[in-house]
Amino acid sequence: MTTSTEAIKAGRREWVGLAVLALPALLASLELTVTNLALPAIGEDLGASSTQLLWIVDIYAFLLSGSLITMGAWGDRIGRRRLLLIGATAYGLVSVVAAYAPDAASLIAARALMGVAGATLMPSTLSLATSMFADARQRAVAIGIIVASVSGGTAI
């Protein structure tokens, strides 16, 4: 009697799911750099000081990076999929609030909340992608796609 130790290969559903997971990873990392392009217009429209402009850019990255480990642990407790859905919803809602911020202080607060919400997206997408693929080779490709999404978002 022979036993097969080969992992089950992922099907179309897993690859489509991976494409869906890559999008929040891309968006969360895109927000790290895209604000720099709009900074002159933001400063003019909101009458922001140079210090406020600095905080508008930096607060997102500070809270995103500072919350990653905490949000990863929270995902282990409440479920990665649930955390991803909560984080994506919060990220979308706070993005709308940021888009309509009437002043620099409101925009800084909104971007701070976006950083925390963005921190829920990155560990959730990576861990969900890892758990979706049993085959080691396919899992490596899936992780590579998520990492490429994060890198691509930063590069854009």
Short mmCIF file of N, CA and C in Angstrom, two decimals:
data_model
loop_
_atom_site.label_atom_id
_atom_site.label_comp_id
_atom_site.label_asym_id
_atom_site.label_seq_id
_atom_site.Cartn_x
_atom_site.Cartn_y
_atom_site.Cartn_z
N MET A 1 0.84 -1.17 0.00
CA MET A 1 0.00 0.00 0.00
C MET A 1 0.89 1.24 0.00
N THR A 2 0.60 2.16 -0.90
CA THR A 2 1.36 3.40 -0.97
C THR A 2 0.48 4.56 -0.53
N THR A 3 1.12 5.48 0.12
CA THR A 3 0.40 6.68 0.55
C THR A 3 0.98 7.88 -0.18
N SER A 4 0.12 8.77 -0.51
CA SER A 4 0.55 9.97 -1.22
C SER A 4 0.73 11.11 -0.22
N THR A 5 1.88 11.72 -0.27
CA THR A 5 2.14 12.86 0.62
C THR A 5 2.07 14.18 -0.14
N GLU A 6 1.67 14.11 -1.41
CA GLU A 6 1.55 15.33 -2.19
C GLU A 6 0.38 16.17 -1.70
N ALA A 7 0.61 17.45 -1.58
CA ALA A 7 -0.45 18.35 -1.16
C ALA A 7 -1.43 18.56 -2.31
N ILE A 8 -2.65 18.82 -1.96
CA ILE A 8 -3.68 19.07 -2.96
C ILE A 8 -3.38 20.40 -3.64
N LYS A 9 -3.41 20.37 -4.96
CA LYS A 9 -3.15 21.59 -5.73
C LYS A 9 -4.36 22.52 -5.65
N ALA A 10 -4.08 23.79 -5.62
CA ALA A 10 -5.14 24.79 -5.57
C ALA A 10 -5.83 24.88 -6.92
N GLY A 11 -7.10 25.18 -6.87
CA GLY A 11 -7.88 25.32 -8.09
C GLY A 11 -8.14 26.78 -8.43
N ARG A 12 -9.06 26.96 -9.34
CA ARG A 12 -9.39 28.30 -9.82
C ARG A 12 -9.90 29.20 -8.68
N ARG A 13 -10.68 28.63 -7.78
CA ARG A 13 -11.26 29.40 -6.67
C ARG A 13 -10.16 30.04 -5.81
N GLU A 14 -9.13 29.28 -5.51
CA GLU A 14 -8.03 29.81 -4.68
C GLU A 14 -7.27 30.92 -5.40
N TRP A 15 -7.05 30.76 -6.70
CA TRP A 15 -6.31 31.78 -7.44
C TRP A 15 -7.13 33.07 -7.59
N VAL A 16 -8.44 32.93 -7.77
CA VAL A 16 -9.30 34.11 -7.81
C VAL A 16 -9.30 34.78 -6.43
N GLY A 17 -9.38 33.96 -5.38
CA GLY A 17 -9.31 34.50 -4.02
C GLY A 17 -8.01 35.24 -3.76
N LEU A 18 -6.93 34.72 -4.31
CA LEU A 18 -5.63 35.39 -4.16
C LEU A 18 -5.64 36.75 -4.85
N ALA A 19 -6.25 36.82 -6.02
CA ALA A 19 -6.34 38.10 -6.73
C ALA A 19 -7.14 39.11 -5.90
N VAL A 20 -8.19 38.63 -5.26
CA VAL A 20 -8.99 39.51 -4.39
C VAL A 20 -8.17 39.96 -3.19
N LEU A 21 -7.37 39.06 -2.62
CA LEU A 21 -6.53 39.40 -1.47
C LEU A 21 -5.41 40.36 -1.83
N ALA A 22 -4.94 40.30 -3.06
CA ALA A 22 -3.83 41.17 -3.47
C ALA A 22 -4.25 42.63 -3.52
N LEU A 23 -5.53 42.89 -3.78
CA LEU A 23 -6.00 44.27 -3.90
C LEU A 23 -5.88 45.07 -2.60
N PRO A 24 -6.37 44.56 -1.45
CA PRO A 24 -6.19 45.35 -0.22
C PRO A 24 -4.72 45.55 0.15
N ALA A 25 -3.89 44.56 -0.14
CA ALA A 25 -2.45 44.71 0.14
C ALA A 25 -1.86 45.83 -0.72
N LEU A 26 -2.28 45.88 -1.98
CA LEU A 26 -1.82 46.92 -2.89
C LEU A 26 -2.29 48.30 -2.41
N LEU A 27 -3.55 48.40 -2.04
CA LEU A 27 -4.10 49.70 -1.62
C LEU A 27 -3.47 50.21 -0.33
N ALA A 28 -3.28 49.32 0.63
CA ALA A 28 -2.69 49.74 1.90
C ALA A 28 -1.27 50.26 1.71
N SER A 29 -0.52 49.64 0.82
CA SER A 29 0.85 50.11 0.59
C SER A 29 0.88 51.31 -0.36
N LEU A 30 -0.07 51.40 -1.26
CA LEU A 30 -0.15 52.55 -2.17
C LEU A 30 -0.32 53.85 -1.39
N GLU A 31 -1.08 53.78 -0.33
CA GLU A 31 -1.36 54.97 0.48
C GLU A 31 -0.10 55.52 1.15
N LEU A 32 0.94 54.70 1.25
CA LEU A 32 2.20 55.17 1.85
C LEU A 32 2.84 56.28 1.03
N THR A 33 2.68 56.23 -0.28
CA THR A 33 3.40 57.17 -1.14
C THR A 33 2.52 58.10 -1.95
N VAL A 34 1.27 57.72 -2.19
CA VAL A 34 0.43 58.49 -3.10
C VAL A 34 0.11 59.89 -2.57
N THR A 35 0.09 60.04 -1.27
CA THR A 35 -0.22 61.35 -0.68
C THR A 35 0.84 62.38 -1.05
N ASN A 36 2.06 61.94 -1.25
CA ASN A 36 3.13 62.87 -1.61
C ASN A 36 2.82 63.62 -2.90
N LEU A 37 2.15 62.95 -3.83
CA LEU A 37 1.81 63.60 -5.10
C LEU A 37 0.79 64.72 -4.92
N ALA A 38 -0.12 64.52 -3.99
CA ALA A 38 -1.18 65.49 -3.78
C ALA A 38 -0.84 66.54 -2.73
N LEU A 39 0.32 66.44 -2.13
CA LEU A 39 0.66 67.32 -1.01
C LEU A 39 0.59 68.81 -1.33
N PRO A 40 1.08 69.28 -2.47
CA PRO A 40 0.95 70.72 -2.75
C PRO A 40 -0.52 71.17 -2.81
N ALA A 41 -1.36 70.37 -3.43
CA ALA A 41 -2.78 70.73 -3.53
C ALA A 41 -3.46 70.65 -2.16
N ILE A 42 -3.09 69.66 -1.36
CA ILE A 42 -3.65 69.52 -0.01
C ILE A 42 -3.27 70.74 0.83
N GLY A 43 -2.00 71.13 0.76
CA GLY A 43 -1.55 72.28 1.52
C GLY A 43 -2.28 73.55 1.13
N GLU A 44 -2.50 73.72 -0.15
CA GLU A 44 -3.19 74.92 -0.63
C GLU A 44 -4.67 74.90 -0.27
N ASP A 45 -5.33 73.77 -0.49
CA ASP A 45 -6.77 73.68 -0.23
C ASP A 45 -7.12 73.77 1.25
N LEU A 46 -6.32 73.15 2.08
CA LEU A 46 -6.62 73.12 3.52
C LEU A 46 -5.90 74.20 4.31
N GLY A 47 -5.02 74.94 3.65
CA GLY A 47 -4.25 75.96 4.34
C GLY A 47 -3.35 75.36 5.42
N ALA A 48 -2.77 74.21 5.12
CA ALA A 48 -1.97 73.48 6.10
C ALA A 48 -0.57 74.06 6.22
N SER A 49 -0.06 74.07 7.44
CA SER A 49 1.32 74.50 7.68
C SER A 49 2.27 73.38 7.27
N SER A 50 3.54 73.67 7.24
CA SER A 50 4.52 72.64 6.86
C SER A 50 4.54 71.51 7.88
N THR A 51 4.34 71.83 9.14
CA THR A 51 4.28 70.80 10.18
C THR A 51 3.06 69.90 9.98
N GLN A 52 1.92 70.51 9.67
CA GLN A 52 0.72 69.72 9.41
C GLN A 52 0.89 68.84 8.17
N LEU A 53 1.52 69.36 7.14
CA LEU A 53 1.77 68.56 5.94
C LEU A 53 2.66 67.36 6.26
N LEU A 54 3.64 67.58 7.11
CA LEU A 54 4.51 66.48 7.52
C LEU A 54 3.70 65.40 8.23
N TRP A 55 2.81 65.80 9.13
CA TRP A 55 1.98 64.83 9.84
C TRP A 55 0.98 64.14 8.92
N ILE A 56 0.47 64.87 7.94
CA ILE A 56 -0.46 64.27 6.97
C ILE A 56 0.21 63.11 6.26
N VAL A 57 1.47 63.29 5.90
CA VAL A 57 2.20 62.23 5.21
C VAL A 57 2.62 61.12 6.17
N ASP A 58 3.16 61.47 7.32
CA ASP A 58 3.81 60.48 8.18
C ASP A 58 2.90 59.69 9.10
N ILE A 59 1.77 60.24 9.51
CA ILE A 59 0.95 59.57 10.52
C ILE A 59 0.45 58.21 10.03
N TYR A 60 0.14 58.11 8.75
CA TYR A 60 -0.33 56.84 8.19
C TYR A 60 0.74 55.76 8.35
N ALA A 61 1.96 56.06 7.93
CA ALA A 61 3.04 55.07 8.01
C ALA A 61 3.38 54.72 9.45
N PHE A 62 3.37 55.72 10.33
CA PHE A 62 3.67 55.45 11.74
C PHE A 62 2.67 54.46 12.34
N LEU A 63 1.39 54.72 12.14
CA LEU A 63 0.38 53.86 12.75
C LEU A 63 0.22 52.53 12.01
N LEU A 64 0.45 52.53 10.71
CA LEU A 64 0.43 51.27 9.97
C LEU A 64 1.51 50.34 10.48
N SER A 65 2.73 50.82 10.48
CA SER A 65 3.85 49.97 10.90
C SER A 65 3.79 49.65 12.39
N GLY A 66 3.34 50.59 13.18
CA GLY A 66 3.25 50.35 14.62
C GLY A 66 2.14 49.41 15.04
N SER A 67 1.16 49.20 14.18
CA SER A 67 0.02 48.35 14.52
C SER A 67 0.04 46.98 13.86
N LEU A 68 1.00 46.70 13.00
CA LEU A 68 1.02 45.44 12.26
C LEU A 68 1.03 44.21 13.16
N ILE A 69 1.91 44.18 14.14
CA ILE A 69 2.02 43.00 15.01
C ILE A 69 0.76 42.84 15.84
N THR A 70 0.25 43.94 16.36
CA THR A 70 -0.97 43.89 17.16
C THR A 70 -2.14 43.37 16.32
N MET A 71 -2.28 43.85 15.11
CA MET A 71 -3.38 43.43 14.26
C MET A 71 -3.21 41.98 13.80
N GLY A 72 -1.98 41.55 13.60
CA GLY A 72 -1.75 40.14 13.28
C GLY A 72 -2.20 39.23 14.41
N ALA A 73 -1.88 39.63 15.64
CA ALA A 73 -2.31 38.85 16.81
C ALA A 73 -3.83 38.90 16.97
N TRP A 74 -4.41 40.05 16.69
CA TRP A 74 -5.86 40.18 16.77
C TRP A 74 -6.53 39.28 15.73
N GLY A 75 -5.93 39.19 14.54
CA GLY A 75 -6.45 38.30 13.51
C GLY A 75 -6.41 36.84 13.95
N ASP A 76 -5.38 36.46 14.70
CA ASP A 76 -5.32 35.10 15.24
C ASP A 76 -6.45 34.85 16.22
N ARG A 77 -6.86 35.88 16.93
CA ARG A 77 -7.90 35.72 17.95
C ARG A 77 -9.32 35.73 17.38
N ILE A 78 -9.60 36.69 16.50
CA ILE A 78 -10.98 36.83 16.01
C ILE A 78 -11.19 36.20 14.64
N GLY A 79 -10.12 35.82 13.99
CA GLY A 79 -10.22 35.24 12.66
C GLY A 79 -9.67 36.20 11.61
N ARG A 80 -8.85 35.67 10.74
CA ARG A 80 -8.19 36.52 9.74
C ARG A 80 -9.18 37.09 8.73
N ARG A 81 -10.13 36.27 8.33
CA ARG A 81 -11.11 36.74 7.35
C ARG A 81 -11.97 37.84 7.96
N ARG A 82 -12.42 37.63 9.18
CA ARG A 82 -13.23 38.65 9.86
C ARG A 82 -12.44 39.94 10.02
N LEU A 83 -11.17 39.84 10.41
CA LEU A 83 -10.34 41.03 10.56
C LEU A 83 -10.17 41.74 9.23
N LEU A 84 -9.98 40.98 8.16
CA LEU A 84 -9.84 41.57 6.83
C LEU A 84 -11.11 42.33 6.45
N LEU A 85 -12.26 41.74 6.70
CA LEU A 85 -13.53 42.41 6.36
C LEU A 85 -13.75 43.66 7.20
N ILE A 86 -13.46 43.56 8.49
CA ILE A 86 -13.59 44.73 9.37
C ILE A 86 -12.62 45.82 8.92
N GLY A 87 -11.37 45.43 8.68
CA GLY A 87 -10.35 46.40 8.28
C GLY A 87 -10.64 47.04 6.94
N ALA A 88 -11.09 46.25 5.97
CA ALA A 88 -11.39 46.80 4.65
C ALA A 88 -12.57 47.77 4.71
N THR A 89 -13.57 47.42 5.50
CA THR A 89 -14.72 48.32 5.67
C THR A 89 -14.29 49.62 6.34
N ALA A 90 -13.53 49.50 7.42
CA ALA A 90 -13.05 50.69 8.12
C ALA A 90 -12.16 51.53 7.22
N TYR A 91 -11.29 50.87 6.47
CA TYR A 91 -10.37 51.58 5.58
C TYR A 91 -11.16 52.37 4.53
N GLY A 92 -12.16 51.74 3.96
CA GLY A 92 -12.97 52.43 2.95
C GLY A 92 -13.73 53.61 3.53
N LEU A 93 -14.35 53.42 4.69
CA LEU A 93 -15.11 54.50 5.31
C LEU A 93 -14.22 55.67 5.72
N VAL A 94 -13.08 55.35 6.31
CA VAL A 94 -12.17 56.41 6.75
C VAL A 94 -11.53 57.10 5.55
N SER A 95 -11.36 56.40 4.45
CA SER A 95 -10.85 57.03 3.23
C SER A 95 -11.81 58.09 2.72
N VAL A 96 -13.10 57.80 2.80
CA VAL A 96 -14.11 58.78 2.40
C VAL A 96 -14.06 59.99 3.34
N VAL A 97 -13.93 59.74 4.62
CA VAL A 97 -13.82 60.83 5.60
C VAL A 97 -12.59 61.68 5.28
N ALA A 98 -11.47 61.03 4.96
CA ALA A 98 -10.24 61.76 4.63
C ALA A 98 -10.42 62.59 3.36
N ALA A 99 -11.12 62.04 2.39
CA ALA A 99 -11.32 62.77 1.13
C ALA A 99 -12.12 64.06 1.33
N TYR A 100 -13.00 64.06 2.31
CA TYR A 100 -13.84 65.24 2.55
C TYR A 100 -13.43 66.00 3.81
N ALA A 101 -12.21 65.81 4.26
CA ALA A 101 -11.73 66.50 5.46
C ALA A 101 -11.76 68.01 5.24
N PRO A 102 -12.38 68.75 6.16
CA PRO A 102 -12.50 70.20 5.98
C PRO A 102 -11.23 70.97 6.36
N ASP A 103 -10.36 70.34 7.14
CA ASP A 103 -9.14 71.03 7.56
C ASP A 103 -8.02 70.01 7.77
N ALA A 104 -6.84 70.52 8.01
CA ALA A 104 -5.66 69.65 8.14
C ALA A 104 -5.76 68.73 9.34
N ALA A 105 -6.27 69.22 10.45
CA ALA A 105 -6.38 68.39 11.65
C ALA A 105 -7.31 67.20 11.41
N SER A 106 -8.40 67.42 10.72
CA SER A 106 -9.33 66.32 10.40
C SER A 106 -8.67 65.31 9.48
N LEU A 107 -7.89 65.80 8.53
CA LEU A 107 -7.20 64.90 7.61
C LEU A 107 -6.15 64.08 8.35
N ILE A 108 -5.44 64.69 9.26
CA ILE A 108 -4.44 63.96 10.06
C ILE A 108 -5.12 62.86 10.87
N ALA A 109 -6.24 63.19 11.50
CA ALA A 109 -6.98 62.19 12.29
C ALA A 109 -7.49 61.06 11.41
N ALA A 110 -8.01 61.40 10.25
CA ALA A 110 -8.52 60.37 9.34
C ALA A 110 -7.39 59.47 8.85
N ARG A 111 -6.26 60.06 8.53
CA ARG A 111 -5.13 59.25 8.06
C ARG A 111 -4.56 58.38 9.18
N ALA A 112 -4.66 58.85 10.41
CA ALA A 112 -4.24 58.02 11.55
C ALA A 112 -5.12 56.78 11.63
N LEU A 113 -6.43 56.97 11.51
CA LEU A 113 -7.35 55.83 11.52
C LEU A 113 -7.14 54.92 10.30
N MET A 114 -6.80 55.53 9.16
CA MET A 114 -6.48 54.73 7.98
C MET A 114 -5.26 53.85 8.22
N GLY A 115 -4.29 54.37 8.95
CA GLY A 115 -3.10 53.58 9.26
C GLY A 115 -3.42 52.36 10.09
N VAL A 116 -4.28 52.54 11.09
CA VAL A 116 -4.69 51.41 11.92
C VAL A 116 -5.50 50.41 11.09
N ALA A 117 -6.42 50.92 10.27
CA ALA A 117 -7.21 50.03 9.41
C ALA A 117 -6.32 49.33 8.39
N GLY A 118 -5.35 50.04 7.84
CA GLY A 118 -4.41 49.43 6.89
C GLY A 118 -3.59 48.33 7.53
N ALA A 119 -3.31 48.48 8.82
CA ALA A 119 -2.55 47.46 9.53
C ALA A 119 -3.34 46.17 9.69
N THR A 120 -4.65 46.22 9.57
CA THR A 120 -5.45 44.99 9.61
C THR A 120 -5.38 44.26 8.28
N LEU A 121 -5.13 44.99 7.20
CA LEU A 121 -5.17 44.39 5.87
C LEU A 121 -3.94 43.55 5.56
N MET A 122 -2.78 44.06 5.88
CA MET A 122 -1.55 43.37 5.46
C MET A 122 -1.36 42.00 6.10
N PRO A 123 -1.42 41.86 7.43
CA PRO A 123 -1.24 40.51 7.98
C PRO A 123 -2.38 39.57 7.61
N SER A 124 -3.58 40.11 7.46
CA SER A 124 -4.72 39.26 7.10
C SER A 124 -4.55 38.69 5.70
N THR A 125 -4.16 39.53 4.75
CA THR A 125 -4.02 39.05 3.37
C THR A 125 -2.92 38.00 3.27
N LEU A 126 -1.81 38.25 3.93
CA LEU A 126 -0.70 37.30 3.85
C LEU A 126 -1.05 35.97 4.51
N SER A 127 -1.66 36.01 5.68
CA SER A 127 -1.98 34.75 6.36
C SER A 127 -3.10 33.99 5.65
N LEU A 128 -4.08 34.69 5.10
CA LEU A 128 -5.13 34.01 4.34
C LEU A 128 -4.57 33.38 3.07
N ALA A 129 -3.68 34.09 2.39
CA ALA A 129 -3.06 33.53 1.19
C ALA A 129 -2.24 32.29 1.54
N THR A 130 -1.55 32.33 2.65
CA THR A 130 -0.75 31.18 3.09
C THR A 130 -1.63 29.98 3.40
N SER A 131 -2.75 30.21 4.05
CA SER A 131 -3.62 29.09 4.43
C SER A 131 -4.44 28.55 3.26
N MET A 132 -4.58 29.30 2.20
CA MET A 132 -5.37 28.85 1.04
C MET A 132 -4.62 27.84 0.18
N PHE A 133 -3.32 27.81 0.27
CA PHE A 133 -2.52 26.97 -0.63
C PHE A 133 -1.76 25.92 0.18
N ALA A 134 -2.15 24.66 0.01
CA ALA A 134 -1.51 23.56 0.74
C ALA A 134 -0.19 23.15 0.09
N ASP A 135 -0.12 23.24 -1.22
CA ASP A 135 1.09 22.87 -1.95
C ASP A 135 2.17 23.92 -1.71
N ALA A 136 3.35 23.47 -1.30
CA ALA A 136 4.43 24.40 -0.94
C ALA A 136 4.83 25.30 -2.10
N ARG A 137 4.89 24.76 -3.28
CA ARG A 137 5.29 25.56 -4.44
C ARG A 137 4.24 26.63 -4.76
N GLN A 138 2.97 26.23 -4.73
CA GLN A 138 1.90 27.20 -4.98
C GLN A 138 1.83 28.24 -3.86
N ARG A 139 2.08 27.81 -2.64
CA ARG A 139 2.08 28.75 -1.51
C ARG A 139 3.18 29.79 -1.70
N ALA A 140 4.34 29.36 -2.16
CA ALA A 140 5.44 30.30 -2.40
C ALA A 140 5.06 31.31 -3.48
N VAL A 141 4.38 30.85 -4.53
CA VAL A 141 3.92 31.77 -5.58
C VAL A 141 2.90 32.74 -5.01
N ALA A 142 1.97 32.24 -4.18
CA ALA A 142 0.94 33.09 -3.58
C ALA A 142 1.57 34.17 -2.70
N ILE A 143 2.52 33.78 -1.88
CA ILE A 143 3.21 34.76 -1.03
C ILE A 143 3.94 35.77 -1.89
N GLY A 144 4.56 35.31 -2.96
CA GLY A 144 5.25 36.21 -3.88
C GLY A 144 4.30 37.22 -4.51
N ILE A 145 3.09 36.78 -4.83
CA ILE A 145 2.11 37.69 -5.42
C ILE A 145 1.67 38.74 -4.40
N ILE A 146 1.45 38.34 -3.17
CA ILE A 146 1.07 39.31 -2.13
C ILE A 146 2.21 40.31 -1.90
N VAL A 147 3.43 39.80 -1.80
CA VAL A 147 4.59 40.69 -1.60
C VAL A 147 4.77 41.62 -2.80
N ALA A 148 4.55 41.11 -4.01
CA ALA A 148 4.64 41.95 -5.21
C ALA A 148 3.56 43.03 -5.19
N SER A 149 2.38 42.70 -4.68
CA SER A 149 1.31 43.70 -4.57
C SER A 149 1.70 44.82 -3.61
N VAL A 150 2.26 44.43 -2.47
CA VAL A 150 2.70 45.43 -1.49
C VAL A 150 3.82 46.28 -2.09
N SER A 151 4.79 45.64 -2.72
CA SER A 151 5.90 46.38 -3.33
C SER A 151 5.42 47.26 -4.48
N GLY A 152 4.51 46.72 -5.27
CA GLY A 152 3.97 47.49 -6.39
C GLY A 152 3.20 48.71 -5.92
N GLY A 153 2.43 48.55 -4.86
CA GLY A 153 1.69 49.68 -4.31
C GLY A 153 2.62 50.78 -3.83
N THR A 154 3.71 50.40 -3.23
CA THR A 154 4.69 51.39 -2.76
C THR A 154 5.39 52.06 -3.94
N ALA A 155 5.65 51.30 -4.99
CA ALA A 155 6.36 51.84 -6.15
C ALA A 155 5.50 52.78 -6.98
N ILE A 156 4.21 52.55 -6.96
CA ILE A 156 3.31 53.39 -7.76
C ILE A 156 3.27 54.74 -7.12
#
